[in-house]
Amino acid sequence: MLVALATIPIRGQDRLKSMAGYERAQRLARESPTGMRSGNIAVTWIDDTAFEYSRDGKRLHFDIASRVAWEVPFIEIGRGRGRGQPGEAPERGRQFEIALSPEGALKAFYRNRNVWISDVHGSGEVAVTTDGSAANRVKYGTASWVYGEELSQRTAMWWSPDSRKLAYYRFDEKLVPDYYLALNQTRLQTTPDAEAYPKAGVPNPVVDLFIYDVATKQSVKVDVRDGKPFDNTVIGHYVYHVTWSADGRELLFFRTNRRQNVMEIAAANAATGAVRVVLREEWPTGWLNSEPRMLFLSDGNRFVWESQRNGWNNFYLYDVSGRLIAPITTSTTFEAAALVKVDEQNRVVFYTARDGDNPLKLQLHRVGLDGTGDRRLTDPTFHHAIGDCIPDLGSRPEQPPVPLPCSISPNNKYFADVYQTHDTPPATRVVDATTGETVADVAKSDTAKFEELGLKKAEMFTYTAADGKTQLRGLVQFPSTFDSARKYAALVSVYGGPEFASSTARETFVTPSPLTEFGFLVVNVDSRAIPGLGKRTLDTIYQKLGEAEMDDMAEGVKALRNRPYFDKSRVGIYGTSYGGYTSLMELLRHPEVFAAASSSSPVTDWRNYDTIYPERYMWMPEENKPGYATGSAMTYAKSLNGRLLLYYGTADNNVHPSNSLQLIEALQNAGKSLDVQVGPDRGHSGVNQDRMMEFFIDVLKP
């Protein structure tokens, strides 16, 4: 998945310090994070009628009955590591190498491409597998890199609840080509690094599951493909999201075809490996959500399932036999966004939905577990942040959870509501979780410092997508010295990936970027790829990455041209990873809109990226030649007119350096000029921001 996790620290470049606006930008970068005393409160419920929170260096206790807060001593609360997973989290694309048994006596571990079991202290080692090796390109108890990157597989060994059985992965990578990186290029000698990296259209690793019985020391193979051969059409080409049933009798997992438009929840008999289908999803006109949420209730039999089967995201109640008990939500005009909490005693589900007065404003709902009595509990004129009450549920990778603890009281009678908009600072109040009535105000934002710094609030605008009908939104941020009588260059900050809300319009309060202080407007724009517009809207970008979403964002910039202070001849765009791809493609596809781009770690051709991600949205190169050609930056190399700053890291094992090198070669062959910045021994990362601003000031400022 194209998300940049590593960043290069901002260090001053040679010339930026002498450029107009530098000191002001530095001050804003230092002071704007504390430029507003935020009313966004993270609460910790003490009991059904009281919670505590921190503000201004104090710990406060709030009593709902009296509606009074008073200071209490700080108590440091320790944080544990991942359950059953000692040590730090695995690196990107990797899995934990140790799995502790639930009863705590045993551990399974990965070593030299095989699975071993010992007691928890390491004594009495037993080899579960023996034929894993680099020579035969087979490995157990770990996963292919693409599974970690694209399917969020951080585990590859799974203990049964009674600790008597261990499920584990087997991957055969014989047909998967290796990609070679030269590491340590800044040292005297380099280090070669080889990764079995399946690129779009090439053979994938063959995946299998096995279940080991601790008592008999025997493994059974799970029939993940119902006896069918491993090919592109079989349901079981990808096998992931592995978990045990509550009684330990079955191993549950997701399986899809290679195209990722058919998915099944499958259940394997732990004794025989025989598999049955629990439920099946299909979406023939596009792709399926690769990681839908699945939440088991306390009986271990019923579960809540997330599906877009009616064209909109909704939740359904099933049992493990595959019986649909009830649809919990049934909207066909807006999307249910996330599960928040399930009150099993009262048969109530709390969830967020995109039914505010625009789809960017999340609302809290409560509904019966049987789908009856659905009620919105929040004010649709605001966006509402409700904390995570189901921490083990996780979230879809393209839509990360709200970074707040559970906001709903233990008895589910109240919730702490953090409400705001793009231009209304956050505030927190206590709300009745049955009626939606406000019980008490807790905190509001103090904007005195914000105003003292001269900061301007962001402005939201609407425009029509390139299809001529879909309404989209954008944001404009202004410098503190903004003068409507002047002309301003603009910088568009982008990401742009399917169903990601990164660097798009949003309804959380916007503090102006320090980059505005160099005399720029900073702009965010949406496309039909954003979440919340429904599955059929997403279908319009299917097999067309680099086309519709780029055209939509260009329309967003064009919508600002009628403003007298907006200089349409001086628009730059920047981003990293998918944002690097977006920046590059906008400059190449829309030279009439963009004069310059800073593109960091971009995919330059989807044939250069892994199988799972581009094939999900584009299908295979041989099956979609026009789509891959149109989505390739090299296709447009001869037409480059604007200024380009290209950055890549030499140790990027996600978006490989070959992406940038192919583009550089194509531009050189076309006689085009560009600026290149290299991150020696850097991974998937972005250009130094100060260097980027030197570039934009040079090419866009008069």
XYZ file of C-alpha atoms in Angstrom:
702
model
C 0.000 0.000 0.000
C 1.399 3.347 -1.021
C 1.782 5.126 2.291
C 5.073 6.777 3.199
C 6.024 5.980 6.786
C 9.581 7.269 6.889
C 10.292 10.978 6.638
C 13.479 12.913 6.211
C 14.018 15.416 9.039
C 13.603 19.041 8.052
C 17.028 20.644 8.027
C 17.667 24.057 6.620
C 18.945 24.218 3.046
C 21.516 26.726 1.837
C 19.185 29.379 0.461
C 15.811 28.992 2.159
C 16.833 30.902 5.274
C 17.405 33.999 3.191
C 14.058 33.790 1.420
C 11.092 35.972 2.323
C 8.761 34.365 4.812
C 11.288 31.930 6.304
C 11.313 33.371 9.823
C 7.545 33.676 9.850
C 7.171 30.085 8.637
C 9.564 28.860 11.317
C 7.658 30.690 14.015
C 4.375 29.300 12.773
C 5.818 25.772 12.708
C 6.932 26.193 16.321
C 3.898 27.938 17.720
C 0.884 26.829 15.683
C 0.671 23.390 17.366
C 0.029 25.266 20.607
C -1.578 28.253 18.936
C -4.971 27.131 20.116
C -6.010 25.693 23.471
C -7.968 22.846 21.978
C -11.336 21.709 23.243
C -10.608 18.210 21.948
C -10.645 16.106 25.122
C -9.587 12.457 25.383
C -11.607 11.014 28.262
C -11.003 7.987 30.458
C -14.214 6.720 32.043
C -13.801 5.998 35.771
C -17.312 4.600 36.217
C -20.756 5.084 34.702
C -21.055 8.728 35.761
C -17.540 10.174 35.783
C -14.467 10.441 33.612
C -11.021 11.998 33.769
C -9.054 13.963 31.206
C -5.876 16.032 30.925
C -5.721 19.718 30.088
C -3.148 22.460 30.624
C -0.841 20.055 32.442
C -3.544 19.071 34.914
C -5.569 15.918 35.460
C -9.275 16.711 35.850
C -12.183 14.623 37.135
C -15.601 15.379 35.624
C -18.764 14.329 37.442
C -21.807 14.137 35.157
C -24.410 14.513 37.901
C -22.972 17.780 39.252
C -21.464 18.837 35.886
C -18.368 19.963 37.772
C -14.710 19.205 37.101
C -11.958 19.236 39.728
C -8.240 18.540 39.705
C -6.949 15.131 40.803
C -3.402 13.702 41.077
C -1.814 12.236 37.965
C -1.664 8.429 37.902
C 0.667 6.926 35.304
C -1.052 4.098 33.466
C 1.260 1.531 31.885
C 0.748 0.339 28.353
C 1.256 -3.287 27.372
C 2.626 -4.549 24.109
C 0.585 -6.541 21.615
C -1.104 -9.545 23.194
C 0.997 -12.662 22.780
C 3.583 -10.707 20.804
C 6.697 -9.843 22.819
C 9.006 -7.109 21.642
C 8.569 -4.376 19.104
C 6.167 -4.479 16.188
C 7.520 -6.063 13.025
C 8.964 -3.961 10.248
C 6.766 -2.837 7.399
C 5.648 -5.811 5.311
C 6.876 -8.331 7.928
C 5.331 -10.547 10.586
C 5.949 -11.290 14.263
C 8.453 -14.123 14.598
C 7.099 -15.393 17.929
C 3.571 -16.434 18.919
C 2.888 -17.259 22.584
C 0.235 -19.860 23.367
C -2.884 -18.548 25.194
C -2.152 -20.597 28.338
C 1.382 -19.224 28.357
C 3.437 -22.429 28.495
C 4.530 -22.681 24.848
C 5.782 -20.459 22.109
C 5.922 -20.954 18.372
C 8.691 -19.207 16.538
C 10.061 -18.672 13.056
C 13.665 -19.580 12.339
C 15.445 -20.183 9.055
C 12.199 -20.393 7.052
C 10.657 -23.021 9.361
C 8.309 -23.198 12.352
C 9.481 -24.415 15.736
C 7.781 -24.907 19.102
C 9.386 -24.795 22.534
C 8.382 -24.028 26.061
C 8.048 -20.339 26.791
C 11.669 -20.205 28.034
C 13.058 -21.831 24.879
C 13.640 -25.366 26.132
C 12.496 -28.562 24.423
C 12.542 -27.286 20.858
C 10.489 -29.262 18.350
C 10.658 -28.662 14.584
C 7.139 -28.332 13.206
C 8.434 -28.008 9.630
C 11.783 -28.930 8.136
C 11.673 -28.384 4.372
C 11.605 -24.594 4.348
C 14.773 -23.200 2.791
C 16.141 -20.424 0.645
C 17.236 -23.006 -1.902
C 13.740 -24.356 -2.562
C 12.156 -20.902 -1.980
C 9.645 -22.306 0.512
C 9.009 -20.747 3.916
C 6.728 -21.457 6.876
C 5.558 -19.299 9.766
C 6.110 -16.072 7.908
C 4.505 -14.456 4.861
C 5.413 -13.094 1.477
C 6.281 -9.388 1.709
C 3.231 -8.418 -0.328
C 0.932 -10.032 2.268
C 2.347 -7.842 4.990
C 2.233 -4.714 2.860
C -1.138 -5.094 1.175
C -3.190 -7.436 3.388
C -1.967 -6.258 6.805
C -0.705 -9.724 7.752
C 1.478 -9.060 10.784
C 1.034 -12.618 12.042
C 1.751 -15.944 10.337
C 1.266 -18.396 13.237
C -1.978 -18.733 15.215
C -2.604 -20.751 18.390
C -5.995 -22.325 19.019
C -7.822 -21.022 22.133
C -6.945 -24.195 24.081
C -3.246 -24.044 23.036
C -3.471 -27.569 21.596
C -3.122 -26.662 17.940
C -1.077 -24.200 15.915
C -2.043 -22.916 12.474
C 0.722 -21.559 10.264
C 1.400 -20.254 6.762
C 3.355 -21.938 4.005
C 4.533 -19.868 1.038
C 6.093 -21.254 -2.110
C 7.885 -18.434 -3.949
C 9.601 -20.499 -6.658
C 7.963 -18.593 -9.523
C 8.139 -15.146 -7.912
C 10.937 -12.969 -9.366
C 13.357 -11.349 -6.939
C 13.959 -7.629 -6.784
C 17.499 -6.589 -5.812
C 18.415 -3.488 -3.852
C 21.903 -2.257 -3.069
C 21.944 -1.226 0.585
C 24.589 0.763 2.460
C 25.521 2.729 -0.642
C 27.054 5.456 1.510
C 29.578 2.989 2.943
C 32.730 1.596 1.434
C 31.010 -1.629 0.357
C 27.356 -2.120 -0.504
C 25.122 -4.917 0.761
C 22.821 -6.753 -1.657
C 19.211 -7.269 -0.576
C 16.919 -9.659 -2.471
C 13.154 -9.839 -1.981
C 10.654 -12.124 -3.680
C 8.527 -9.247 -4.940
C 5.667 -10.169 -7.302
C 5.003 -7.264 -9.653
C 1.724 -6.712 -11.466
C 1.008 -9.550 -13.859
C 3.764 -11.941 -12.708
C 3.222 -15.192 -10.747
C 2.206 -14.814 -7.118
C 3.497 -16.960 -4.264
C 1.439 -20.091 -3.643
C -0.138 -19.801 -0.194
C -1.253 -22.653 2.062
C -2.339 -23.141 5.660
C -1.457 -26.037 7.942
C -2.682 -26.989 11.420
C -0.256 -28.697 13.816
C -1.455 -30.862 16.710
C 0.859 -30.429 19.710
C 0.011 -33.829 21.206
C 0.466 -35.940 18.069
C 3.158 -33.732 16.520
C 1.369 -34.050 13.178
C 0.143 -31.378 10.756
C -2.879 -31.413 8.465
C -3.123 -29.309 5.350
C -6.082 -26.959 5.076
C -7.881 -27.305 1.751
C -7.860 -23.552 1.124
C -8.847 -23.930 -2.554
C -11.339 -26.819 -2.280
C -8.995 -29.122 -4.126
C -8.634 -26.774 -7.099
C -5.284 -25.771 -8.607
C -3.653 -22.479 -7.761
C -4.556 -20.121 -10.602
C -5.805 -16.571 -11.054
C -9.519 -17.427 -10.908
C -9.599 -19.775 -7.931
C -11.121 -18.488 -4.701
C -8.116 -19.028 -2.473
C -5.522 -17.316 -4.616
C -5.124 -15.010 -1.596
C -5.660 -16.405 1.921
C -5.452 -14.081 4.927
C -7.165 -12.666 8.050
C -6.710 -16.011 9.797
C -8.361 -16.580 13.181
C -9.736 -19.409 15.288
C -13.375 -19.987 16.160
C -14.161 -19.507 19.846
C -14.439 -23.256 20.450
C -11.219 -24.024 18.558
C -12.912 -26.491 16.253
C -12.496 -24.412 13.111
C -9.926 -22.125 11.572
C -11.544 -19.117 9.877
C -9.965 -17.108 7.072
C -10.700 -14.796 4.155
C -9.986 -16.016 0.642
C -10.303 -14.212 -2.676
C -9.563 -14.664 -6.334
C -6.614 -12.805 -7.826
C -8.877 -10.105 -9.234
C -10.188 -9.432 -5.701
C -13.808 -9.062 -6.750
C -14.939 -12.300 -5.070
C -14.336 -12.968 -1.364
C -15.384 -15.764 0.950
C -15.168 -16.286 4.671
C -14.126 -19.931 4.897
C -13.987 -22.268 7.894
C -11.611 -25.243 8.068
C -12.184 -28.296 10.246
C -9.218 -28.266 12.603
C -8.955 -32.073 12.618
C -9.288 -32.793 8.899
C -8.531 -29.553 7.057
C -11.823 -29.774 5.157
C -13.266 -26.341 4.338
C -16.787 -24.933 4.161
C -17.990 -21.494 3.029
C -19.511 -19.255 5.688
C -20.446 -16.368 3.372
C -19.531 -15.000 -0.035
C -19.250 -11.470 -1.418
C -19.017 -10.423 -5.076
C -18.676 -7.075 -6.850
C -18.198 -7.723 -10.580
C -17.879 -4.071 -11.661
C -14.944 -3.191 -9.434
C -13.065 -4.384 -6.373
C -14.107 -5.603 -2.939
C -12.989 -4.051 0.303
C -9.945 -6.214 1.038
C -10.165 -5.963 4.823
C -13.800 -5.699 5.956
C -14.391 -5.594 9.695
C -15.559 -8.838 11.315
C -16.528 -8.692 15.009
C -17.577 -11.764 16.961
C -20.060 -11.350 19.786
C -19.458 -12.921 23.201
C -21.204 -16.187 22.319
C -18.485 -16.872 19.740
C -21.169 -17.827 17.241
C -22.636 -14.556 15.959
C -20.579 -11.886 14.260
C -21.020 -8.434 12.740
C -19.867 -8.231 9.129
C -19.031 -5.165 7.026
C -20.123 -5.224 3.372
C -20.640 -2.884 0.404
C -22.951 -5.377 -1.319
C -25.775 -2.871 -1.918
C -23.385 -0.199 -3.191
C -22.944 1.431 0.211
C -20.998 0.364 3.280
C -23.253 -1.341 5.834
C -23.167 -3.862 8.686
C -24.863 -7.254 8.934
C -25.349 -9.832 11.700
C -24.447 -13.449 10.836
C -23.732 -16.673 12.656
C -20.876 -19.034 11.832
C -23.208 -21.388 10.004
C -23.480 -18.643 7.381
C -27.048 -17.645 8.266
C -27.895 -13.964 7.897
C -29.654 -13.124 11.156
C -30.397 -9.476 10.312
C -29.056 -6.493 8.410
C -28.027 -4.005 11.098
C -27.791 -0.998 8.765
C -29.413 -0.724 5.353
C -28.557 2.711 3.987
C -28.517 3.311 0.237
C -27.831 7.052 0.374
C -24.882 7.290 2.777
C -22.249 4.983 4.207
C -21.986 3.410 7.626
C -18.365 4.184 8.428
C -17.160 2.248 11.463
C -18.330 0.093 14.338
C -17.843 1.911 17.636
C -19.320 -0.320 20.358
C -21.732 -3.222 20.816
C -23.960 -3.312 23.901
C -24.966 -6.966 23.857
C -27.022 -6.808 27.042
C -29.354 -4.225 25.532
C -28.893 -5.512 21.967
C -27.633 -2.144 20.707
C -24.891 -1.243 18.232
C -23.154 2.148 18.116
C -21.617 3.082 14.774
C -20.524 6.142 12.825
C -22.090 7.148 9.517
C -21.500 9.743 6.826
C -24.949 11.342 7.041
C -24.039 14.817 8.215
C -24.930 17.803 6.078
C -22.013 16.697 3.923
C -20.400 13.229 3.768
C -17.191 14.454 5.407
C -18.998 14.913 8.742
C -19.145 11.648 10.669
C -22.156 11.109 12.936
C -22.765 8.677 15.811
C -25.775 6.367 15.532
C -27.330 3.733 17.748
C -29.361 0.905 16.295
C -30.788 -2.379 17.514
C -28.747 -5.498 16.876
C -31.724 -6.583 14.770
C -31.548 -3.396 12.671
C -34.518 -1.641 14.284
C -34.706 1.788 15.899
C -31.788 3.404 14.104
C -31.194 6.892 15.516
C -28.607 9.564 14.832
C -27.308 10.939 18.150
C -25.249 13.887 16.927
C -25.727 17.271 15.276
C -25.335 16.884 11.475
C -23.860 20.378 11.116
C -20.656 19.155 12.822
C -18.125 16.381 12.384
C -17.997 14.128 15.454
C -15.039 12.129 16.784
C -15.963 9.156 18.939
C -13.144 7.110 20.422
C -12.220 3.502 19.792
C -14.270 1.179 22.027
C -13.327 -2.082 20.242
C -9.503 -1.950 20.178
C -9.078 -5.526 18.912
C -11.276 -4.797 15.898
C -8.703 -2.675 14.136
C -9.616 -0.577 11.139
C -9.457 -0.612 7.384
C -5.914 0.444 6.421
C -7.107 3.227 4.124
C -9.356 4.633 6.887
C -7.413 4.692 10.194
C -9.315 4.930 13.496
C -9.898 8.086 15.516
C -6.947 8.449 17.933
C -9.155 8.726 21.028
C -9.951 6.265 23.826
C -13.488 4.947 24.150
C -15.868 7.903 24.502
C -18.941 5.891 25.525
C -19.571 5.277 29.223
C -19.359 1.710 30.577
C -23.161 1.547 30.987
C -23.645 3.023 27.478
C -25.821 5.864 28.787
C -23.488 8.749 27.890
C -20.750 9.590 25.445
C -18.140 12.309 25.219
C -18.649 14.056 21.892
C -15.777 15.962 20.259
C -17.441 18.121 17.605
C -15.935 20.556 15.085
C -15.766 21.605 11.435
C -12.957 22.783 9.182
C -13.455 26.342 10.464
C -15.003 25.684 13.900
C -12.482 24.693 16.578
C -13.190 21.479 18.479
C -15.251 21.360 21.636
C -16.262 18.492 23.892
C -19.604 17.826 25.524
C -21.374 14.969 27.286
C -24.374 13.622 25.386
C -27.178 11.247 26.367
C -26.497 8.075 24.359
C -30.198 7.262 24.106
C -31.739 10.574 23.095
C -28.816 12.561 21.686
C -29.556 15.445 24.048
C -26.618 17.452 25.399
C -26.068 16.788 29.102
C -23.115 19.078 29.801
C -20.431 21.105 28.056
C -16.925 20.064 29.086
C -14.387 22.088 27.098
C -14.197 24.628 24.306
C -11.227 25.816 22.308
C -9.463 29.035 23.204
C -8.367 30.741 19.975
C -6.669 33.798 21.522
C -3.179 32.633 20.523
C -4.488 31.634 17.093
C -5.708 35.188 16.609
C -2.547 36.685 18.114
C -0.496 34.861 15.488
C -2.741 36.363 12.837
C -3.766 32.943 11.546
C -6.584 32.729 9.025
C -9.249 30.058 9.061
C -9.398 27.704 6.116
C -12.214 28.020 3.597
C -14.126 25.108 2.106
C -15.425 25.278 -1.461
C -17.416 22.963 -3.690
C -16.968 22.030 -7.325
C -18.136 19.475 -9.858
C -16.019 16.456 -10.741
C -14.858 15.792 -14.298
C -17.915 13.567 -14.817
C -20.041 16.728 -14.758
C -22.287 15.555 -11.917
C -20.474 14.476 -8.732
C -20.137 17.241 -6.147
C -16.730 17.424 -4.489
C -15.043 19.684 -1.952
C -11.754 21.432 -1.435
C -9.976 23.541 1.176
C -7.932 26.725 0.877
C -5.479 27.835 3.564
C -4.256 31.439 3.621
C -1.083 33.179 4.821
C -1.430 35.353 7.915
C -0.538 38.361 5.747
C -3.202 37.561 3.165
C -4.303 40.540 1.081
C -7.165 39.918 -1.328
C -5.828 42.667 -3.599
C -2.657 40.655 -4.302
C -2.083 37.655 -6.574
C -0.966 34.441 -4.892
C 0.708 31.302 -6.116
C -0.786 28.087 -4.777
C 0.560 24.747 -3.548
C -1.730 21.731 -3.719
C -1.010 19.044 -1.121
C -2.181 15.621 -2.310
C -2.318 11.894 -1.700
C -5.134 10.678 -3.948
C -5.222 6.889 -3.407
C -8.532 4.985 -3.614
C -10.668 5.412 -0.473
C -8.003 7.439 1.354
C -8.921 10.714 3.043
C -5.303 11.889 3.353
C -4.674 15.451 2.139
C -8.278 15.879 1.025
C -10.991 18.222 2.225
C -11.942 17.473 5.809
C -14.220 18.677 8.573
C -11.715 18.612 11.410
C -10.424 22.056 12.313
C -7.694 23.223 9.952
C -4.670 25.056 11.308
C -2.896 26.799 8.405
C 0.240 25.142 7.094
C 3.492 27.021 7.822
C 4.092 26.846 4.057
C 1.505 29.593 3.604
C 3.903 32.041 5.244
C 6.173 31.907 2.199
C 3.328 33.677 0.389
C 1.388 30.675 -0.920
C -2.174 29.507 -0.736
C -2.209 25.840 0.320
C -5.000 23.814 -1.247
C -6.516 20.352 -0.787
C -8.950 18.878 -3.297
C -11.135 15.768 -3.477
C -11.805 13.271 -6.244
C -14.221 10.435 -6.867
C -11.665 8.195 -5.135
C -12.395 9.586 -1.641
C -14.288 7.425 0.871
C -17.972 7.928 1.520
C -19.376 8.469 -1.978
C -20.561 4.905 -2.470
C -19.247 1.899 -4.351
C -20.691 2.886 -7.715
C -18.827 6.191 -7.603
C -15.617 4.279 -6.888
C -16.387 2.080 -9.884
C -15.763 5.084 -12.142
C -12.029 4.880 -11.385
C -11.832 1.094 -11.806
C -9.084 0.089 -14.251
C -8.321 3.812 -14.678
C -5.877 4.815 -11.939
C -4.210 8.049 -12.932
C -7.158 9.233 -15.021
C -10.501 10.102 -13.406
C -9.114 11.055 -9.997
C -6.452 13.268 -11.611
C -9.035 14.972 -13.788
C -11.259 15.582 -10.746
C -8.492 17.210 -8.730
C -7.576 19.414 -11.673
C -11.212 20.546 -11.772
C -10.926 21.473 -8.105
C -8.013 23.794 -8.838
C -9.805 25.260 -11.847
C -12.738 26.109 -9.574
C -10.509 28.658 -7.802
C -9.600 30.559 -10.957
C -12.458 33.013 -10.679
C -10.988 34.387 -7.459
C -9.078 37.598 -8.196
C -6.256 36.751 -5.789
C -5.632 33.263 -7.267
C -2.834 33.240 -9.854
C -3.716 30.367 -12.170
C -0.299 30.513 -13.855
C 1.584 29.724 -10.638
C 0.187 26.479 -9.187
C 2.433 23.779 -7.747
C 1.534 20.354 -6.402
C 3.358 18.025 -4.019
C 3.014 14.645 -2.324
C 4.735 11.421 -1.334
C 4.083 7.794 -2.325
C 0.652 7.763 -3.991
C 0.817 11.525 -3.491
C 4.071 11.494 -5.463
C 2.301 9.628 -8.253
C -0.598 12.092 -8.143
C 1.718 15.114 -8.253
C 3.624 13.696 -11.184
C 0.537 12.709 -13.170
C -1.166 16.052 -12.600
C 1.859 17.908 -13.962
C 2.006 15.625 -17.001
C -1.728 15.272 -17.712
C -2.792 18.801 -16.835
C -0.053 21.277 -17.842
C -2.791 23.879 -18.276
C -3.390 23.720 -14.506
C -0.060 22.899 -12.856
C 3.228 24.713 -13.451
C 5.398 22.672 -11.062
C 5.385 19.477 -9.025
C 7.425 17.940 -6.211
C 7.028 14.180 -6.529
C 8.458 11.966 -3.777
C 8.788 8.168 -4.002
C 6.218 7.858 -6.800
C 5.092 4.772 -8.643
C 5.722 5.835 -12.223
C 4.108 2.808 -13.876
C 1.745 0.360 -12.148
C 3.620 -2.510 -13.783
C 6.454 -1.623 -11.381
C 4.383 -2.182 -8.246
C 3.284 -5.337 -6.423
C 0.516 -7.628 -7.641
C -2.115 -7.108 -4.959
C -2.427 -3.315 -4.945
C -2.555 -2.322 -8.641
C -4.383 -5.480 -9.732
C -7.115 -4.741 -7.184
C -7.871 -1.482 -8.989
C -6.453 -2.089 -12.493
C -6.568 -5.874 -13.017
C -3.553 -7.399 -14.775
C -1.432 -5.509 -17.317
C -2.115 -7.991 -20.119
C -5.858 -7.683 -19.493
C -5.883 -3.877 -19.281
C -3.176 -2.575 -21.599
C -4.889 0.791 -22.262
C -5.377 1.425 -18.533
C -1.764 0.685 -17.642
C -0.474 2.775 -20.543
C -2.674 5.751 -19.650
C -1.691 5.445 -15.984
C 2.042 5.426 -16.732
C 4.050 8.618 -16.293
C 6.428 7.537 -19.040
C 3.587 7.804 -21.552
C 3.631 11.596 -21.109
C 7.385 12.198 -20.786
C 7.596 13.989 -24.145
C 4.874 16.436 -23.128
C 6.425 17.683 -19.880
C 6.184 21.483 -19.859
C 6.335 22.427 -16.193
C 9.101 22.119 -13.621
C 9.576 18.810 -11.808
C 11.416 17.979 -8.583
C 11.733 14.201 -8.298
C 12.862 12.430 -5.115
C 13.504 8.762 -4.334
C 15.296 6.758 -1.655
C 17.981 4.341 -2.803
C 16.862 1.718 -0.236
C 13.119 1.909 -0.971
C 11.885 -1.703 -0.867
C 8.269 -0.649 -1.422
C 8.297 1.684 -4.430
C 11.572 0.628 -5.939
C 14.167 3.127 -7.265
C 13.584 1.708 -10.754
C 10.340 3.723 -10.843
C 12.195 7.022 -10.694
C 15.085 5.824 -12.835
C 12.722 4.797 -15.636
C 11.139 8.242 -15.541
C 14.501 9.996 -15.508
C 15.587 7.984 -18.534
C 12.352 8.748 -20.405
C 12.648 12.481 -19.684
C 16.306 12.551 -20.674
C 15.504 10.752 -23.928
C 12.777 13.318 -24.548
C 15.200 16.188 -23.938
C 13.325 17.375 -20.850
C 14.860 19.005 -17.797
C 14.111 18.025 -14.212
C 15.524 18.417 -10.723
C 16.431 15.256 -8.811
C 16.954 14.740 -5.084
C 18.167 11.368 -3.803
C 17.857 9.944 -0.303
C 21.027 7.866 0.122
C 20.150 4.635 1.990
C 16.673 6.008 2.667
C 13.585 3.861 2.376
C 10.064 4.915 1.350
C 10.227 8.583 2.271
C 9.739 12.185 1.209
C 12.020 14.991 0.094
C 13.383 17.406 2.660
C 10.604 19.971 2.999
C 12.964 22.934 3.080
C 14.515 21.809 -0.193
C 11.041 21.432 -1.655
C 10.186 24.998 -0.684
C 13.378 26.327 -2.252
C 12.260 24.640 -5.451
C 8.746 26.065 -5.373
C 9.901 29.573 -4.468
C 12.408 29.495 -7.328
C 9.912 28.392 -9.955
C 6.608 29.911 -8.777
C 7.324 33.159 -6.978
C 7.721 36.301 -9.134
